[in-house]
PDB file of C-alpha atoms in Angstrom:
ATOM      1  CA  CYS L   1     -43.911  11.471 -74.303  1.00 70.00           C
ATOM      2  CA  SER L   2     -45.049  13.541 -71.400  1.00 84.00           C
ATOM      3  CA  ASP L   3     -45.122  10.442 -69.167  1.00 84.00           C
ATOM      4  CA  ARG L   4     -41.648   9.683 -70.190  1.00 86.00           C
ATOM      5  CA  ALA L   5     -40.537  13.212 -69.514  1.00 86.00           C
ATOM      6  CA  LYS L   6     -42.279  13.145 -66.121  1.00 88.00           C
ATOM      7  CA  ALA L   7     -40.662   9.803 -65.330  1.00 88.00           C
ATOM      8  CA  ALA L   8     -37.275  11.137 -66.384  1.00 88.00           C
ATOM      9  CA  ASP L   9     -37.780  14.294 -64.324  1.00 89.00           C
ATOM     10  CA  ASP L  10     -38.959  12.158 -61.385  1.00 90.00           C
ATOM     11  CA  PHE L  11     -35.948   9.880 -61.795  1.00 91.00           C
ATOM     12  CA  ASP L  12     -33.614  12.877 -61.973  1.00 91.00           C
ATOM     13  CA  ALA L  13     -35.242  14.367 -58.878  1.00 93.00           C
ATOM     14  CA  ARG L  14     -34.937  11.070 -56.959  1.00 93.00           C
ATOM     15  CA  LEU L  15     -31.340  10.665 -58.129  1.00 94.00           C
ATOM     16  CA  ASP L  16     -30.597  14.221 -57.086  1.00 94.00           C
ATOM     17  CA  TYR L  17     -32.282  13.546 -53.706  1.00 94.00           C
ATOM     18  CA  ALA L  18     -30.275  10.312 -53.231  1.00 95.00           C
ATOM     19  CA  GLU L  19     -27.045  12.092 -54.116  1.00 96.00           C
ATOM     20  CA  ARG L  20     -27.806  14.861 -51.610  1.00 96.00           C
ATOM     21  CA  GLU L  21     -28.714  12.314 -48.955  1.00 96.00           C
ATOM     22  CA  PHE L  22     -25.488  10.450 -49.697  1.00 96.00           C
ATOM     23  CA  ASP L  23     -23.527  13.725 -49.444  1.00 96.00           C
ATOM     24  CA  LEU L  24     -25.316  14.473 -46.180  1.00 96.00           C
ATOM     25  CA  LEU L  25     -24.394  11.039 -44.745  1.00 96.00           C
ATOM     26  CA  ARG L  26     -20.824  11.477 -45.933  1.00 96.00           C
ATOM     27  CA  LEU L  27     -20.667  14.926 -44.285  1.00 96.00           C
ATOM     28  CA  LYS L  28     -22.075  13.488 -41.038  1.00 97.00           C
ATOM     29  CA  ASP L  29     -19.468  10.697 -41.119  1.00 96.00           C
ATOM     30  CA  ASP L  30     -16.749  13.253 -41.846  1.00 96.00           C
ATOM     31  CA  ALA L  31     -17.967  15.326 -38.891  1.00 97.00           C
ATOM     32  CA  VAL L  32     -17.893  12.267 -36.608  1.00 97.00           C
ATOM     33  CA  LEU L  33     -14.361  11.417 -37.807  1.00 97.00           C
ATOM     34  CA  ALA L  34     -13.275  15.024 -37.291  1.00 97.00           C
ATOM     35  CA  ARG L  35     -14.629  14.985 -33.702  1.00 97.00           C
ATOM     36  CA  GLU L  36     -12.855  11.670 -33.012  1.00 97.00           C
ATOM     37  CA  ARG L  37      -9.601  13.044 -34.455  1.00 97.00           C
ATOM     38  CA  GLU L  38      -9.958  16.212 -32.386  1.00 97.00           C
ATOM     39  CA  ARG L  39     -10.635  14.207 -29.204  1.00 97.00           C
ATOM     40  CA  GLU L  40      -7.652  11.955 -29.913  1.00 97.00           C
ATOM     41  CA  LEU L  41      -5.453  14.953 -30.658  1.00 97.00           C
ATOM     42  CA  ASN L  42      -6.540  16.583 -27.384  1.00 97.00           C
ATOM     43  CA  GLN L  43      -5.727  13.393 -25.482  1.00 97.00           C
ATOM     44  CA  ARG L  44      -2.304  13.235 -27.132  1.00 96.00           C
ATOM     45  CA  ASN L  45      -1.693  16.874 -26.280  1.00 97.00           C
ATOM     46  CA  ILE L  46      -2.651  16.246 -22.653  1.00 97.00           C
ATOM     47  CA  GLN L  47      -0.360  13.205 -22.518  1.00 97.00           C
ATOM     48  CA  SER L  48       2.461  15.218 -24.106  1.00 97.00           C
ATOM     49  CA  GLN L  49       1.983  17.989 -21.555  1.00 97.00           C
ATOM     50  CA  ARG L  50       1.998  15.500 -18.684  1.00 97.00           C
ATOM     51  CA  LEU L  51       5.116  13.863 -20.085  1.00 97.00           C
ATOM     52  CA  MET L  52       6.841  17.225 -20.430  1.00 98.00           C
ATOM     53  CA  LEU L  53       5.855  18.161 -16.874  1.00 97.00           C
ATOM     54  CA  SER L  54       7.173  14.873 -15.519  1.00 98.00           C
ATOM     55  CA  GLU L  55      10.414  15.340 -17.490  1.00 98.00           C
ATOM     56  CA  LEU L  56      10.735  18.859 -16.137  1.00 98.00           C
ATOM     57  CA  ALA L  57      10.113  17.598 -12.607  1.00 98.00           C
ATOM     58  CA  MET L  58      12.734  14.883 -13.136  1.00 98.00           C
ATOM     59  CA  LEU L  59      15.234  17.470 -14.376  1.00 98.00           C
ATOM     60  CA  LEU L  60      14.521  19.664 -11.357  1.00 98.00           C
ATOM     61  CA  VAL L  61      15.008  16.741  -8.980  1.00 98.00           C
ATOM     62  CA  LEU L  62      18.231  15.718 -10.732  1.00 98.00           C
ATOM     63  CA  GLY L  63      19.403  19.330 -10.656  1.00 98.00           C
ATOM     64  CA  GLY L  64      18.681  19.457  -6.932  1.00 98.00           C
ATOM     65  CA  PHE L  65      20.611  16.243  -6.383  1.00 98.00           C
ATOM     66  CA  PHE L  66      23.493  17.636  -8.439  1.00 98.00           C
ATOM     67  CA  VAL L  67      23.609  20.799  -6.334  1.00 98.00           C
ATOM     68  CA  LEU L  68      23.456  18.785  -3.106  1.00 97.00           C
ATOM     69  CA  GLN L  69      26.182  16.444  -4.370  1.00 98.00           C
ATOM     70  CA  ARG L  70      28.465  19.369  -5.238  1.00 97.00           C
ATOM     71  CA  ARG L  71      27.849  20.958  -1.841  1.00 97.00           C
ATOM     72  CA  SER L  72      28.498  17.641  -0.120  1.00 97.00           C
ATOM     73  CA  ASN L  73      31.704  17.120  -2.116  1.00 97.00           C
ATOM     74  CA  ARG L  74      32.910  20.596  -1.163  1.00 97.00           C
ATOM     75  CA  ARG L  75      32.232  19.881   2.515  1.00 97.00           C
ATOM     76  CA  LEU L  76      33.955  16.542   2.226  1.00 97.00           C
ATOM     77  CA  ARG L  77      37.053  18.104   0.631  1.00 97.00           C
ATOM     78  CA  THR L  78      37.145  20.753   3.363  1.00 97.00           C
ATOM     79  CA  THR L  79      36.739  18.124   6.077  1.00 98.00           C
ATOM     80  CA  LEU L  80      39.441  15.911   4.543  1.00 97.00           C
ATOM     81  CA  GLY L  81      41.790  18.889   4.392  1.00 97.00           C
ATOM     82  CA  LEU L  82      41.134  19.654   8.045  1.00 97.00           C
ATOM     83  CA  LEU L  83      41.627  15.991   8.906  1.00 97.00           C
ATOM     84  CA  ARG L  84      44.989  15.929   7.106  1.00 97.00           C
ATOM     85  CA  GLU L  85      46.075  19.040   8.964  1.00 97.00           C
ATOM     86  CA  SER L  86      44.985  17.525  12.261  1.00 96.00           C
ATOM     87  CA  GLU L  87      46.765  14.258  11.524  1.00 93.00           C
ATOM     88  CA  ALA L  88      49.937  16.149  10.566  1.00 95.00           C
ATOM     89  CA  ARG L  89      49.825  18.113  13.843  1.00 94.00           C
ATOM     90  CA  ALA L  90      49.175  14.939  15.829  1.00 90.00           C
ATOM     91  CA  HIS L  91      52.023  13.198  14.033  1.00 88.00           C
ATOM     92  CA  ASP L  92      54.343  16.143  14.763  1.00 91.00           C
ATOM     93  CA  LEU L  93      53.319  16.132  18.455  1.00 90.00           C
ATOM     94  CA  LEU L  94      53.832  12.384  18.612  1.00 89.00           C
ATOM     95  CA  ASN L  95      57.297  12.622  17.078  1.00 87.00           C
ATOM     96  CA  LEU L  96      58.314  15.503  19.366  1.00 90.00           C
ATOM     97  CA  SER L  97      56.938  13.906  22.553  1.00 89.00           C
ATOM     98  CA  ALA L  98      59.485  12.691  25.088  1.00 88.00           C
ATOM     99  CA  GLY L  99      56.985  10.185  26.485  1.00 89.00           C
ATOM    100  CA  PHE L 100      56.728   6.604  25.252  1.00 91.00           C
ATOM    101  CA  VAL L 101      53.777   6.541  22.864  1.00 90.00           C
ATOM    102  CA  PHE L 102      52.700   3.582  20.773  1.00 89.00           C
ATOM    103  CA  LEU L 103      49.527   2.319  19.177  1.00 90.00           C
ATOM    104  CA  HIS L 104      48.621  -1.329  18.666  1.00 92.00           C
ATOM    105  CA  ASP L 105      45.726  -3.290  17.187  1.00 92.00           C
ATOM    106  CA  ILE L 106      43.490  -5.765  19.055  1.00 90.00           C
ATOM    107  CA  HIS L 107      46.031  -8.548  18.493  1.00 88.00           C
ATOM    108  CA  GLY L 108      48.886  -6.608  20.088  1.00 89.00           C
ATOM    109  CA  GLN L 109      50.687  -5.700  16.837  1.00 94.00           C
ATOM    110  CA  LEU L 110      52.344  -2.310  16.872  1.00 94.00           C
ATOM    111  CA  MET L 111      50.858   0.079  14.344  1.00 93.00           C
ATOM    112  CA  LEU L 112      52.604   3.292  15.422  1.00 92.00           C
ATOM    113  CA  VAL L 113      55.595   4.011  17.650  1.00 93.00           C
ATOM    114  CA  ASN L 114      57.036   7.405  18.481  1.00 93.00           C
ATOM    115  CA  PRO L 115      60.826   8.001  18.373  1.00 93.00           C
ATOM    116  CA  ALA L 116      61.149   8.188  22.183  1.00 93.00           C
ATOM    117  CA  ALA L 117      59.614   4.702  22.607  1.00 91.00           C
ATOM    118  CA  ALA L 118      61.746   3.329  19.756  1.00 92.00           C
ATOM    119  CA  LEU L 119      64.884   4.747  21.371  1.00 92.00           C
ATOM    120  CA  ALA L 120      63.944   3.183  24.727  1.00 89.00           C
ATOM    121  CA  LEU L 121      63.430  -0.205  23.046  1.00 87.00           C
ATOM    122  CA  GLY L 122      66.686   0.140  21.129  1.00 89.00           C
ATOM    123  CA  HIS L 123      65.228  -0.250  17.615  1.00 91.00           C
ATOM    124  CA  PRO L 124      64.365   2.139  14.796  1.00 93.00           C
ATOM    125  CA  VAL L 125      60.678   3.009  14.408  1.00 91.00           C
ATOM    126  CA  GLU L 126      60.477   1.166  11.055  1.00 92.00           C
ATOM    127  CA  GLU L 127      61.579  -2.129  12.680  1.00 93.00           C
ATOM    128  CA  LEU L 128      59.014  -1.872  15.467  1.00 93.00           C
ATOM    129  CA  VAL L 129      55.910  -1.238  13.397  1.00 94.00           C
ATOM    130  CA  GLY L 130      54.251  -4.566  12.633  1.00 94.00           C
ATOM    131  CA  ARG L 131      55.888  -6.461  15.496  1.00 92.00           C
ATOM    132  CA  SER L 132      53.921  -7.886  18.389  1.00 89.00           C
ATOM    133  CA  LEU L 133      54.084  -6.437  21.885  1.00 86.00           C
ATOM    134  CA  LYS L 134      54.740 -10.002  23.090  1.00 84.00           C
ATOM    135  CA  ASP L 135      58.248  -9.692  21.619  1.00 83.00           C
ATOM    136  CA  PHE L 136      59.079  -7.131  24.308  1.00 80.00           C
ATOM    137  CA  GLN L 137      57.626  -8.895  27.356  1.00 80.00           C
ATOM    138  CA  SER L 138      59.248 -11.086  29.921  1.00 73.00           C
ATOM    139  CA  TRP L 139      57.978 -14.660  30.120  1.00 67.00           C
ATOM    140  CA  GLY L 140      55.862 -14.020  33.197  1.00 59.00           C
ATOM    141  CA  GLY L 141      53.715 -11.273  31.608  1.00 62.00           C
ATOM    142  CA  SER L 142      51.937 -13.352  28.938  1.00 69.00           C
ATOM    143  CA  PRO L 143      48.730 -14.216  30.889  1.00 73.00           C
ATOM    144  CA  THR L 144      48.430 -10.591  32.001  1.00 80.00           C
ATOM    145  CA  PHE L 145      48.962  -9.414  28.410  1.00 80.00           C
ATOM    146  CA  ALA L 146      46.269 -11.822  27.150  1.00 81.00           C
ATOM    147  CA  ASP L 147      43.877 -10.440  29.775  1.00 85.00           C
ATOM    148  CA  TYR L 148      44.742  -6.902  28.665  1.00 85.00           C
ATOM    149  CA  LEU L 149      44.019  -7.713  25.015  1.00 86.00           C
ATOM    150  CA  GLU L 150      40.712  -9.334  26.007  1.00 87.00           C
ATOM    151  CA  ARG L 151      39.701  -6.149  27.840  1.00 89.00           C
ATOM    152  CA  VAL L 152      40.720  -4.062  24.816  1.00 85.00           C
ATOM    153  CA  LEU L 153      38.610  -6.267  22.546  1.00 83.00           C
TER     154      LEU L 153
END
């Protein structure tokens, strides 16, 4: 009976040792998994921080472009207003001028005629715009007019 008791105690001791060794291996594996999870979590955190920084940089760049666009639009509106004023003054000067003033394109078509030139030609301004300068030339001036248009071009 004492051999049996010794064998049982020995078996219990070996079983207890095996269970502790198994627990130790399980704890080591858990520690390895915990380190891997921590490393992965750190990498994800670093990636998240980089992504947030790049998003912030993108927002700053877009904000800068927005500010520049608004400033550019303001300048453009101011410039267009000044241009309209200038055109209105030029148009008033053109209409009030006693000299014969007209503007034509590279084909000789009238684009603008002042009232003094229209009066001299005997037609209203509206009838003259769009007509060709050839309509108001004598027959002998055509080669000279063609040369003039070539120089203008």
